[in-house]
Amino acid sequence: MTAVLKTESPPRTNSQKGGHLRRNIGIMAHIDAGKTTVTERVLFLTQRIHRTGEVHDGAATMDYLEEEQKRGITIQSAATTCEWLDHTVSIIDTPGHVDFTAEVERSLRVLDGAVAVFDAVSGVEAQSETVWRQADRYEVPRICFINKMDRVGADYWAAVQSIRDRLDARPISLQMPVGSEKDFRGFVDLVRMKYIEFPDDGDGHSYNESEVPAECLEEARARRHDLLEAAAENDEDLLDIFVEDGEVSEQQLVAALRKATLELSLTPVVCGSALKHKGVRFVLDAVIDYLPSPLDIKPLEGDNPDRPGETAVRRPDESEPVSLMAFKTIAEPTGDLTFVRVYSGVLRKGEKLLNPRTGKTERVGRIVQMHADKREALDSVPAGDIAAVIGLKRTVTGDTLCDQDQPIALSKIEFPDSVISMSMEPKRSEDRDKLSEIIGRMMREDPTFRATTNEETGELVISGMGELHLEVVVNRIQGDYKCGVQTGKPKVAYKQRLRKMREVETRYVRQSGGRGQFAVIHVRYEPFETEDGGLEFEDKIRGGNVPREYIPAVEAGLREAFAGGGTTGFPFVNAKATLYDGKSHDVDSSEMAFHSAGVFSFREATDHNTVLLEPVMKVEVRVPEEFLGAVVGDLNSRRGEVSEVDSQGNLRIVRSMVPIAEMFAYSSSLRGATQGRGNYSMELAEYRDVPAAIAEKVLKEE
C-alpha cells in the first residue's frame, strides 16, 4: 500500500463548487464542543493567521473580549472572512452557552449554512438541541463535525446515532474513522474510497492519502453502500445507477449529496480532532461541496411598506434594488458598528437608504470587513456578502435598510424573553448619567438584555437570560467601562395572566366646574392565547354608544395598563379584551376620559383575578453513576420533574424541568454534591403557573 503525502485538498471540478464562489456559514454547538478551536484552525489553514491561539490559554483570535479570555468561552459572535479553494468563506463563530443564545439566533437569521460541532464523547448535548432547532426554524442547511475523536471515550457512531435520535435528523457519514481515542489516526473517505491518515505532529496542512487498508475494506464498502443508498433516495438519476449496481462517479455522488443537503433531506457528517489539527481541512472541503452559496438561497420575501398587505420579493442579484438586514450592533464612542447581510443589489459607501421601521433614511458612512476585532475598509458590498457599517444612527438589530424608491421590510428577528433580573445602582451618585449611557449602549448591542426604571422607587432593574448573562454584563460595566456598580440579588422575571373571564363596567366621571370628564365602558376580559403573548382587543360596539373616535383611546388605555403590570408590576400575557357597550356625553366626553376609563377598567378586571407565571427551565445534568441518587434527590427538592435518565458509559444524563427560582447558585451546589465531577446546562422551556402558596410568598416580597 503506497502512501502519498498531500498538502492540498483533492482536486475538484467547477461543477462541484456550486456555481457561486462564496459561502456564509456559522459555527454552532453546545458549550465546550470546540467551535472556537475549529474556527482557529480554519483561520490557520487558510493563512488568515500564522499561529494558532488556544481557547484554554485565553488566546483565541475570535474570543477577543476580556470576559471571553478570562472564562474560556465565547460570549459575542465574531465574524471573519477567509479564502479556500478559490472561494470566499465568511464565518461567524457563535457562543455555546444558553445565556447568549440571542447571538446564535441573529447569526442563523442571516447565514446560508452552518457547521454543527459535536463532542465525540458527549454527542448531542442540551444546547446542541437548541441551536439545531434554531437552524431548523430558519431552514439553514448544515453539516456536522464530530470533534475530539482523540478523547478518552470518543465514539463516532454513537455520536452520529445521538444526532439521529435526539435531533430527529438524517445524518449521513461521509467518512469512516480509523481508530479512536489516543489511537485515532484518520478516516476512510467514503466518497472517494481513499484512506486519509494524519501525522501525529502535523499542523493540519499535510496528510497521507493511500488505498483503503485491507482490514477496513469490508466495513468501508458497507458504509459506502449506506451513503450511496441515502444519496440515491434524493436523486432519481443516481437511483437508477444504484439499483442496477452501476458505477457511481465522485462527481455524481457529490452533486446528489449537495442537492439533498440544500433540501434539508440529509446532513453530511465528518470527523476529526481540531485541537490536534486533524480533519479540519476536510470540514472546509465539505463547506464548499455541500453548503449553499448565496445564489442557492430562494428569493427573499418581505412586506411592501408603501402598500400594506402586499409582498415584495428580492433575488440575490447585484442588479436588484439594494436590501440588507442589520443583525448585530457594537456600540462604540465614534459611532455604532452595525453588522449587515446584503440580500440584493450592491451596498455602496456614502449612499442613503430607507429604514422602513422608522420611516427615516440613514447614510452609510464607512464600510468595513471584519476579522474578529480588526477591520479592512471597503467601498462596496455585493449581494450575498456580510460586512459592517459605521455611522448608522437609528438602526437596531433586525432592521431592514433598502432602496428608498423600491422599499422592502424583511421579517424581524425574534428574541426570547429575559428570565431573571436584578437591581443596580452606581457606587458614586455622580456616575448615574454615565451608567445610563453605558446601559443604553449595551441594550443596543444585546436585544436580550433589558433595563427599566421602577417609576415608584426610581430603582434601575436589569434583566437577562441567566445568572452568567447578568454577571458578564456587570463585569463589563465595571471592567470595560470603568463604572463601579452595586447590585441586588437576582430575581425571577415572573409574568402574570388572568385567572378567569370577568365583565367590568367602568365609569370615569369627574366634575370640577366648567367642562367635566365623562366616559362609561363595558369590557369583557378573558384569558386568551395570542400569537405574541400580548393583548388582543376587539371592538363590538353597535349603535354608537361609544363614538368611533373614542374607541382607539379606550384601546390605548387598556394596552397601557396591560403593559404596566398592574399592582405587582409583573408583565401580563395572553389576554383578550372585548369592548361591547358604553355611554358618552355630548359635552363632557373626550379622548382623555375614555383613555383613563380604559386604564381603570383593566385594573379592576385584574384585581384578585390573576395567576402568577414563572419560567421553567429544561435542565440537563451529566454526572458519574455514583452521584445519580444525590443529584435526582436534589432536583426533586427544587420542585423539579425528572423526565428521563440516560446512560453514556459511566455517565448518567438526567433531564428534568425545574423552575428557575429554584436554580440560583446551582453550579456550586452541584459541584459540592458530585466532588466537582458533575456539570449541567439549562434553557428556558416554558412559563407555568406558580403554586398558590409560593405565589403568595412572592407577592408579599414585592
XYZ file of C-alpha atoms in Angstrom:
702
model
C 0.000 0.000 0.000
C 1.667 3.238 -1.145
C 1.054 6.390 0.897
C 1.247 9.786 -0.772
C 1.977 12.896 1.309
C -0.538 15.579 0.363
C -0.510 19.255 1.245
C -3.574 20.208 -0.768
C -7.160 19.028 -0.766
C -8.202 16.579 -3.520
C -8.796 18.329 -6.855
C -12.401 19.105 -7.704
C -14.220 20.402 -10.748
C -16.040 23.706 -11.029
C -19.390 21.903 -11.073
C -18.627 20.773 -7.526
C -18.161 24.339 -6.349
C -21.847 25.260 -6.537
C -21.510 27.956 -9.180
C -21.033 30.897 -6.860
C -17.668 31.244 -5.162
C -18.929 32.377 -1.750
C -20.128 30.702 1.434
C -21.655 32.393 4.504
C -21.529 29.949 7.403
C -21.915 29.855 11.155
C -20.158 27.506 13.539
C -22.543 26.393 16.285
C -22.617 23.873 19.119
C -23.009 23.168 22.816
C -20.501 24.920 25.084
C -17.049 23.235 25.083
C -17.687 21.166 21.933
C -14.790 23.027 20.295
C -16.391 25.653 17.998
C -13.798 28.343 18.568
C -10.906 25.876 18.244
C -12.356 24.723 14.902
C -12.560 28.367 13.750
C -8.987 29.000 14.912
C -7.739 26.017 12.864
C -9.716 27.198 9.821
C -8.072 30.632 10.024
C -4.652 28.994 10.300
C -5.254 26.645 7.350
C -6.491 29.499 5.171
C -3.465 31.627 6.209
C -5.679 34.269 7.833
C -3.493 33.861 10.921
C 0.045 32.442 11.090
C -0.074 30.842 14.513
C -2.997 29.345 16.429
C -4.130 30.641 19.800
C -5.825 28.264 22.217
C -9.143 28.884 23.962
C -7.833 27.413 27.235
C -4.933 29.906 27.175
C -7.265 32.837 26.533
C -5.501 33.468 23.227
C -8.105 32.506 20.587
C -8.382 35.069 17.785
C -12.185 35.134 17.775
C -12.566 35.395 21.573
C -11.218 38.928 21.826
C -13.331 40.294 24.701
C -11.590 40.311 28.089
C -14.501 38.368 29.635
C -14.190 35.675 26.918
C -10.460 35.295 27.504
C -10.881 35.043 31.288
C -13.692 32.462 31.127
C -12.525 30.494 28.069
C -15.982 30.741 26.454
C -17.474 32.680 23.539
C -19.879 35.441 24.608
C -20.291 37.535 21.464
C -20.463 36.116 17.969
C -17.411 37.191 15.963
C -17.109 37.427 12.183
C -14.204 36.808 9.848
C -13.563 36.045 6.180
C -11.064 33.668 4.585
C -10.249 32.011 1.241
C -10.396 28.270 0.452
C -10.330 26.543 -2.946
C -10.922 29.852 -4.787
C -13.974 30.505 -2.596
C -14.524 33.340 -0.123
C -15.885 31.963 3.150
C -17.487 34.307 5.715
C -17.571 32.666 9.142
C -19.440 33.635 12.288
C -18.254 31.883 15.461
C -21.246 31.783 17.828
C -21.468 31.215 21.612
C -22.430 27.808 23.017
C -23.802 28.930 26.399
C -27.595 29.217 26.528
C -27.386 32.648 28.212
C -26.037 34.025 24.923
C -28.483 32.233 22.631
C -29.501 35.543 21.014
C -26.093 35.642 19.320
C -26.881 32.314 17.642
C -30.433 33.401 16.760
C -29.386 36.527 14.911
C -26.457 34.816 13.185
C -28.603 31.965 11.833
C -31.126 34.509 10.536
C -28.587 35.894 8.055
C -26.380 32.872 7.282
C -26.794 30.458 4.381
C -25.303 27.353 6.026
C -23.866 26.110 9.314
C -21.328 23.687 10.714
C -22.683 21.964 13.837
C -19.830 20.774 16.060
C -20.363 17.812 18.413
C -18.100 16.306 21.063
C -17.301 12.689 20.083
C -17.704 11.642 23.736
C -20.922 13.503 24.607
C -22.697 13.527 21.235
C -25.807 15.711 21.239
C -25.988 17.887 24.370
C -28.683 20.259 25.614
C -27.535 23.395 23.805
C -26.840 21.339 20.655
C -30.594 20.731 20.552
C -31.365 24.420 20.976
C -29.111 25.616 18.147
C -30.295 22.773 15.903
C -33.938 23.807 16.392
C -32.982 27.421 15.652
C -31.345 26.282 12.393
C -34.481 24.230 11.582
C -36.645 27.304 12.098
C -34.600 29.346 9.616
C -34.235 26.327 7.255
C -30.428 26.544 7.331
C -28.649 23.591 5.637
C -25.828 22.221 7.784
C -23.014 19.720 8.038
C -21.858 18.033 11.250
C -18.297 17.781 12.547
C -17.741 15.130 15.224
C -14.822 16.721 17.086
C -12.468 15.462 19.825
C -12.069 11.994 18.285
C -8.842 11.666 20.302
C -10.593 11.990 23.695
C -10.992 9.058 26.067
C -14.477 7.638 25.489
C -14.822 9.003 21.943
C -17.422 7.047 19.953
C -18.110 8.395 16.462
C -21.003 6.089 15.607
C -22.730 6.703 18.960
C -22.443 10.463 18.364
C -23.977 10.066 14.884
C -26.801 7.962 16.374
C -27.476 10.654 19.003
C -27.940 13.176 16.137
C -30.478 10.795 14.594
C -32.300 10.073 17.875
C -32.313 13.427 19.645
C -32.452 15.867 16.759
C -34.796 13.865 14.530
C -32.282 14.440 11.722
C -30.890 12.252 8.928
C -27.114 12.319 9.393
C -25.088 10.544 6.710
C -21.407 9.755 7.247
C -19.006 10.871 4.522
C -16.132 9.356 6.491
C -15.428 6.204 8.479
C -12.972 6.904 11.306
C -9.993 4.594 11.726
C -9.053 4.265 15.391
C -10.388 6.355 18.243
C -9.216 7.952 21.487
C -5.380 8.090 21.508
C -5.296 5.698 18.519
C -7.317 7.991 16.221
C -5.222 8.029 13.051
C -7.523 9.191 10.273
C -10.523 8.055 8.262
C -11.707 6.388 5.086
C -13.168 8.980 2.694
C -16.334 7.116 1.665
C -16.988 9.442 -1.283
C -13.621 8.776 -2.920
C -12.824 5.448 -1.179
C -9.370 6.601 -0.080
C -7.670 6.288 3.297
C -6.622 9.623 4.828
C -4.065 9.464 7.650
C -2.811 12.402 9.713
C 0.741 12.680 11.065
C 0.763 12.872 14.881
C 2.780 16.084 14.949
C 1.066 17.692 11.942
C -0.183 21.265 11.751
C -3.183 20.416 9.564
C -1.553 21.297 6.252
C -0.366 17.789 5.334
C -1.855 14.301 5.372
C -1.146 10.908 3.837
C -3.503 9.500 1.219
C -3.496 5.816 0.253
C -5.726 2.918 -0.688
C -8.149 1.656 1.963
C -6.347 -0.823 4.281
C -7.455 -4.448 3.828
C -8.627 -4.749 7.456
C -11.049 -1.818 6.919
C -12.169 -2.595 3.381
C -15.253 -4.712 4.108
C -16.710 -2.258 6.614
C -15.839 0.696 4.351
C -17.718 -0.883 1.437
C -20.774 -1.448 3.657
C -20.637 2.164 4.904
C -20.250 3.473 1.333
C -23.287 1.388 0.309
C -25.302 3.180 3.066
C -24.025 6.534 1.763
C -24.974 5.710 -1.847
C -28.410 4.457 -0.784
C -29.170 7.647 1.160
C -27.962 9.846 -1.709
C -29.943 7.814 -4.283
C -33.183 8.329 -2.320
C -32.888 12.029 -3.141
C -31.694 11.812 -6.757
C -33.528 9.868 -9.483
C -30.537 9.616 -11.856
C -28.364 8.219 -9.086
C -31.164 5.857 -8.028
C -31.233 4.261 -11.489
C -27.472 3.634 -11.376
C -27.643 2.379 -7.785
C -30.488 -0.089 -8.465
C -28.599 -1.521 -11.428
C -25.368 -1.805 -9.386
C -23.674 0.617 -11.792
C -20.522 2.610 -11.035
C -21.293 5.978 -9.383
C -18.726 8.692 -10.108
C -17.433 11.001 -7.383
C -18.946 13.976 -9.217
C -22.412 12.366 -9.359
C -22.311 11.433 -5.677
C -21.183 14.898 -4.532
C -23.902 16.550 -6.656
C -26.618 14.270 -5.212
C -25.423 14.816 -1.626
C -25.276 18.573 -2.177
C -28.844 18.600 -3.511
C -30.104 16.577 -0.517
C -28.237 18.838 1.932
C -29.703 22.007 0.425
C -33.183 20.457 0.571
C -32.591 19.620 4.276
C -33.150 15.917 3.476
C -29.681 14.810 4.651
C -26.935 16.184 6.877
C -23.369 15.162 5.908
C -21.117 14.166 8.833
C -17.304 14.359 9.027
C -14.902 13.777 11.921
C -11.573 14.810 13.410
C -9.765 16.490 16.276
C -9.495 20.260 15.864
C -7.080 20.627 18.781
C -4.670 18.122 17.152
C -5.090 19.693 13.669
C -6.800 16.554 12.340
C -9.645 16.736 9.838
C -10.458 20.460 9.833
C -9.360 20.944 6.208
C -11.939 18.344 5.195
C -14.608 20.318 7.069
C -13.705 23.251 4.808
C -13.920 20.999 1.756
C -17.395 19.864 2.879
C -18.467 23.511 3.357
C -17.543 24.222 -0.277
C -19.034 20.987 -1.626
C -22.298 20.743 0.301
C -23.352 24.068 1.838
C -25.226 26.685 -0.212
C -23.870 29.739 -1.950
C -25.996 32.916 -1.764
C -27.318 32.026 -5.240
C -28.726 28.752 -3.906
C -30.993 30.585 -1.475
C -34.578 31.101 -2.626
C -35.705 34.695 -3.332
C -36.433 36.658 -0.198
C -39.952 37.857 0.596
C -40.881 40.849 2.733
C -43.621 43.423 3.224
C -44.015 46.390 0.913
C -44.116 49.417 3.280
C -45.787 51.560 0.582
C -48.632 49.069 0.081
C -49.664 47.308 3.321
C -50.615 43.669 2.768
C -48.571 43.429 -0.432
C -45.455 41.238 -0.632
C -42.153 42.422 -2.091
C -39.543 39.964 -3.427
C -35.759 40.299 -3.801
C -33.431 37.904 -5.634
C -29.779 37.559 -4.536
C -28.626 39.530 -7.571
C -26.462 42.645 -7.874
C -28.860 44.116 -10.472
C -31.777 44.144 -7.977
C -32.631 47.146 -5.733
C -30.402 47.092 -2.657
C -31.761 45.456 0.527
C -29.924 44.401 3.659
C -30.570 43.413 7.258
C -28.771 44.698 10.356
C -28.165 41.677 12.577
C -25.697 42.867 15.199
C -24.567 46.146 16.733
C -21.387 47.010 18.611
C -21.789 50.394 20.322
C -18.626 52.489 20.107
C -17.829 56.075 21.134
C -17.119 57.030 17.494
C -20.419 55.582 16.239
C -22.155 52.221 16.214
C -20.605 49.380 14.223
C -23.552 47.616 12.568
C -23.116 44.163 11.017
C -25.240 43.708 7.889
C -26.105 40.956 5.407
C -26.679 42.281 1.889
C -29.502 40.272 0.304
C -29.831 42.065 -3.044
C -28.206 44.831 -5.058
C -24.928 46.471 -4.042
C -24.338 48.413 -0.813
C -22.139 51.450 -1.527
C -20.309 53.796 0.776
C -21.987 57.180 1.135
C -25.439 56.209 -0.184
C -28.703 56.928 1.618
C -31.018 54.027 2.469
C -34.519 53.828 3.931
C -35.237 52.162 7.273
C -38.900 51.039 6.901
C -39.332 50.664 10.693
C -38.554 54.333 11.395
C -39.548 55.721 8.001
C -36.261 57.697 8.046
C -33.223 57.496 5.800
C -29.757 56.514 7.005
C -26.472 57.475 5.368
C -23.942 54.665 5.001
C -20.682 56.056 6.373
C -17.724 53.713 6.203
C -17.993 50.023 5.231
C -15.548 47.518 6.680
C -14.915 43.788 6.501
C -14.385 42.300 9.973
C -11.734 39.863 11.151
C -12.598 39.399 14.859
C -11.825 42.937 16.182
C -9.754 44.035 13.141
C -11.158 45.875 10.107
C -10.469 46.310 6.411
C -12.087 49.227 4.562
C -14.420 48.506 1.613
C -16.078 50.784 -0.948
C -18.991 48.465 -1.739
C -20.551 45.127 -0.773
C -22.418 42.985 -3.354
C -25.468 40.782 -2.760
C -24.627 37.715 -0.678
C -21.864 39.363 1.343
C -21.624 40.146 5.060
C -19.888 43.328 6.232
C -20.141 46.043 8.884
C -21.210 49.676 8.503
C -20.037 52.592 10.634
C -22.244 55.638 11.075
C -25.844 54.365 11.221
C -27.668 56.392 13.867
C -31.161 54.910 14.291
C -30.769 51.339 13.019
C -31.033 48.475 15.509
C -30.769 44.671 15.330
C -33.395 43.210 12.989
C -33.948 46.415 10.991
C -34.074 46.389 7.197
C -32.289 49.023 5.107
C -33.338 49.315 1.478
C -33.636 51.381 -1.684
C -35.785 54.470 -0.993
C -37.752 54.147 -4.241
C -38.351 50.382 -4.045
C -38.692 49.607 -0.321
C -38.996 46.204 1.373
C -39.335 45.283 5.058
C -37.799 41.874 5.819
C -39.152 39.719 8.658
C -37.750 40.663 12.051
C -35.555 38.528 14.290
C -37.499 37.209 17.297
C -35.624 37.058 20.613
C -36.619 35.138 23.761
C -37.814 36.898 26.908
C -35.417 37.522 29.780
C -35.871 35.196 32.767
C -34.037 36.870 35.650
C -33.459 40.428 36.797
C -31.568 42.348 39.465
C -31.419 45.894 40.775
C -28.362 48.016 40.028
C -27.058 51.412 41.067
C -23.756 53.253 40.631
C -21.403 53.278 43.607
C -20.964 57.034 43.154
C -24.025 59.199 42.561
C -22.083 61.320 40.033
C -21.801 58.209 37.806
C -25.589 57.949 37.339
C -25.597 59.597 33.889
C -22.528 57.604 32.832
C -24.213 54.343 33.877
C -27.364 55.292 31.980
C -25.306 55.854 28.813
C -23.456 52.524 29.250
C -26.738 50.644 29.755
C -28.139 52.235 26.583
C -25.113 51.088 24.585
C -25.321 47.551 25.955
C -29.047 47.308 25.157
C -28.321 48.312 21.562
C -25.712 45.547 21.377
C -27.752 42.805 23.070
C -31.505 42.534 22.385
C -31.975 40.051 25.282
C -30.514 42.495 27.826
C -33.135 44.899 29.114
C -33.172 47.691 31.660
C -36.118 49.575 33.178
C -36.568 52.114 35.931
C -39.218 51.482 38.588
C -41.303 54.670 38.461
C -42.300 54.440 42.137
C -38.865 53.754 43.653
C -36.561 55.120 40.929
C -34.664 51.812 41.103
C -32.838 50.614 37.972
C -33.627 46.962 37.173
C -31.620 44.988 34.591
C -32.893 41.728 33.068
C -31.226 38.934 31.104
C -31.171 35.292 30.078
C -29.488 33.862 33.189
C -27.064 34.424 36.050
C -23.989 34.210 33.804
C -25.500 36.702 31.355
C -26.025 39.327 34.070
C -22.666 38.531 35.686
C -20.920 39.221 32.366
C -22.908 42.460 31.939
C -21.900 43.689 35.411
C -18.242 42.737 34.861
C -18.171 44.566 31.522
C -19.709 47.697 33.071
C -17.042 47.677 35.773
C -14.100 46.383 33.697
C -14.558 47.687 30.143
C -16.378 50.903 31.024
C -14.734 51.580 34.424
C -18.016 52.368 36.198
C -18.415 50.920 39.710
C -21.870 49.497 40.467
C -23.726 47.760 43.294
C -26.280 45.063 42.511
C -29.112 43.405 44.389
C -29.829 39.684 44.500
C -31.010 38.129 41.219
C -34.795 37.825 40.972
C -37.062 35.748 38.775
C -38.733 37.522 35.834
C -42.293 36.467 36.684
C -45.282 37.137 34.431
C -48.996 37.010 35.131
C -52.219 36.084 33.364
C -55.939 36.490 34.009
C -57.383 33.752 36.205
C -60.891 33.729 34.678
C -63.276 35.689 32.496
C -64.629 38.900 34.047
C -67.002 41.593 32.750
C -66.358 45.100 34.033
C -68.399 48.297 33.870
C -66.161 51.308 34.435
C -67.487 54.836 34.996
C -64.980 57.651 34.693
C -66.942 60.753 35.726
C -65.212 63.891 37.014
C -66.848 67.283 37.614
C -64.784 70.211 38.841
C -66.525 73.287 37.496
C -66.705 74.025 33.803
C -66.270 71.118 31.407
C -66.088 67.735 33.141
C -64.891 64.257 32.153
C -67.385 61.542 31.255
C -66.799 58.004 29.940
C -68.585 54.720 30.622
C -67.342 51.442 29.113
C -68.347 47.774 29.410
C -65.454 45.391 28.698
C -65.266 41.598 28.812
C -61.828 40.208 29.767
C -60.752 36.597 29.297
C -57.575 34.502 29.216
C -56.683 34.120 25.537
C -53.623 32.609 23.828
C -52.342 35.277 21.420
C -49.599 34.853 18.832
C -47.192 37.233 20.559
C -48.444 36.699 24.117
C -49.927 40.211 24.160
C -53.409 41.708 24.495
C -55.991 41.179 21.762
C -58.582 43.962 21.556
C -61.985 43.514 19.902
C -64.470 46.297 19.199
C -68.082 45.083 19.420
C -69.774 48.451 19.849
C -73.009 48.670 17.898
C -75.277 51.718 17.591
C -72.696 54.333 18.566
C -72.968 54.052 22.385
C -69.241 54.781 22.356
C -68.492 57.169 19.468
C -65.998 55.728 16.966
C -63.444 58.489 17.581
C -63.092 57.407 21.244
C -62.565 53.660 20.680
C -58.808 53.982 19.899
C -58.433 55.895 23.190
C -60.100 53.030 25.107
C -57.756 50.529 23.436
C -54.722 52.692 24.219
C -55.743 52.874 27.895
C -56.213 49.102 28.094
C -52.827 48.461 26.488
C -51.114 50.953 28.772
C -52.484 49.194 31.875
C -51.715 45.757 30.384
C -48.082 46.774 29.787
C -47.795 48.374 33.222
C -48.296 45.092 35.074
C -50.998 46.264 37.479
C -50.215 46.399 41.204
C -47.363 43.844 41.113
C -45.508 45.270 38.120
C -45.101 41.825 36.533
C -45.977 41.930 32.821
C -49.289 40.433 31.713
C -49.546 37.881 28.907
C -52.272 36.269 26.786
C -55.483 38.208 27.346
C -58.418 39.382 25.266
C -60.487 42.497 25.920
C -63.847 42.953 24.162
C -65.457 46.405 24.310
C -69.188 45.722 23.903
C -71.082 48.689 25.405
C -70.716 52.110 26.969
C -72.031 55.660 27.248
C -70.801 59.102 26.297
C -71.757 62.734 26.946
C -72.077 65.342 24.210
C -70.072 67.935 26.159
C -68.002 66.154 28.807
C -66.726 63.129 26.880
C -63.208 63.276 25.444
C -60.384 61.015 24.290
C -58.652 61.607 27.618
C -61.736 60.476 29.580
C -62.082 57.239 27.585
C -58.326 56.582 27.790
C -58.500 56.876 31.589
C -61.597 54.645 31.640
C -59.591 52.005 29.750
C -56.768 52.132 32.322
C -59.128 51.828 35.307
C -61.177 49.114 33.602
C -58.166 46.817 33.155
C -57.032 47.388 36.740
C -60.486 46.454 38.009
C -60.545 43.319 35.824
C -57.243 42.100 37.272
C -57.965 42.878 40.923
C -57.691 39.483 42.715
C -58.076 37.817 39.322
C -54.531 36.968 38.256
C -52.272 33.911 38.262
C -48.519 34.331 38.636
C -46.362 32.595 35.994
C -42.739 31.513 36.416
C -40.051 30.483 33.903
C -39.447 26.727 33.982
C -36.107 25.520 32.665
C -35.169 22.394 30.766
C -32.193 21.152 32.809
C -29.696 18.507 31.734
C -27.209 17.215 34.336
C -24.301 14.864 33.499
C -22.849 13.002 36.488
C -20.902 9.817 37.245
C -23.236 6.974 38.220
C -22.304 7.009 41.924
C -23.775 10.520 42.335
C -27.025 9.860 40.455
C -29.207 9.399 43.552
C -27.964 12.597 45.199
C -28.499 14.656 42.037
C -32.030 13.323 41.382
C -32.966 13.866 45.039
C -31.654 17.434 44.909
C -33.598 18.211 41.710
C -36.797 16.819 43.276
C -36.273 19.060 46.299
C -36.132 22.026 43.906
C -39.647 21.318 42.578
C -38.029 19.532 39.649
C -39.715 16.908 37.474
C -37.192 14.323 36.271
C -38.359 13.112 32.854
C -35.531 10.844 31.747
C -32.214 9.306 32.840
C -29.866 8.168 30.036
C -26.589 6.263 30.184
C -23.365 7.144 28.428
C -20.571 4.885 29.632
C -20.178 5.550 33.355
C -22.035 8.844 32.986
C -25.718 9.337 33.718
C -27.613 12.110 31.920
C -30.557 13.417 33.944
C -33.141 15.503 32.086
C -35.703 17.443 34.069
C -37.904 20.536 34.230
C -37.146 22.888 37.133
C -38.437 26.410 37.949
C -35.587 28.901 37.601
C -36.469 30.289 41.034
C -35.010 27.068 42.479
C -31.857 27.076 40.327
C -29.939 30.080 41.657
C -26.356 29.125 42.618
C -26.995 25.565 41.403
C -23.489 25.219 39.938
C -21.789 25.430 43.367
C -24.384 23.056 44.855
C -23.773 20.523 42.052
C -20.001 20.784 42.471
C -20.351 20.022 46.176
C -22.703 17.082 45.615
C -20.515 15.455 42.922
C -16.972 16.294 44.115
C -16.700 18.661 41.149
C -17.401 15.919 38.599
C -20.921 16.926 37.555
C -21.875 19.571 35.005
C -25.191 20.912 33.789
C -26.860 23.125 31.220
C -30.301 24.670 31.140
C -32.539 26.680 28.864
C -35.995 28.200 29.065
C -38.708 25.652 28.265
C -41.965 27.434 29.142
C -43.850 29.558 31.646
C -46.084 27.742 34.159
C -48.494 28.742 36.917
C -46.777 29.288 40.265
C -48.267 27.158 43.083
C -50.607 29.306 45.217
C -48.536 29.135 48.431
C -45.334 30.185 46.632
C -47.143 32.899 44.649
C -48.446 34.373 47.908
C -44.918 34.478 49.297
C -43.525 36.087 46.123
C -46.197 38.788 46.099
C -45.553 39.617 49.769
C -41.874 40.192 48.993
C -42.643 42.577 46.133
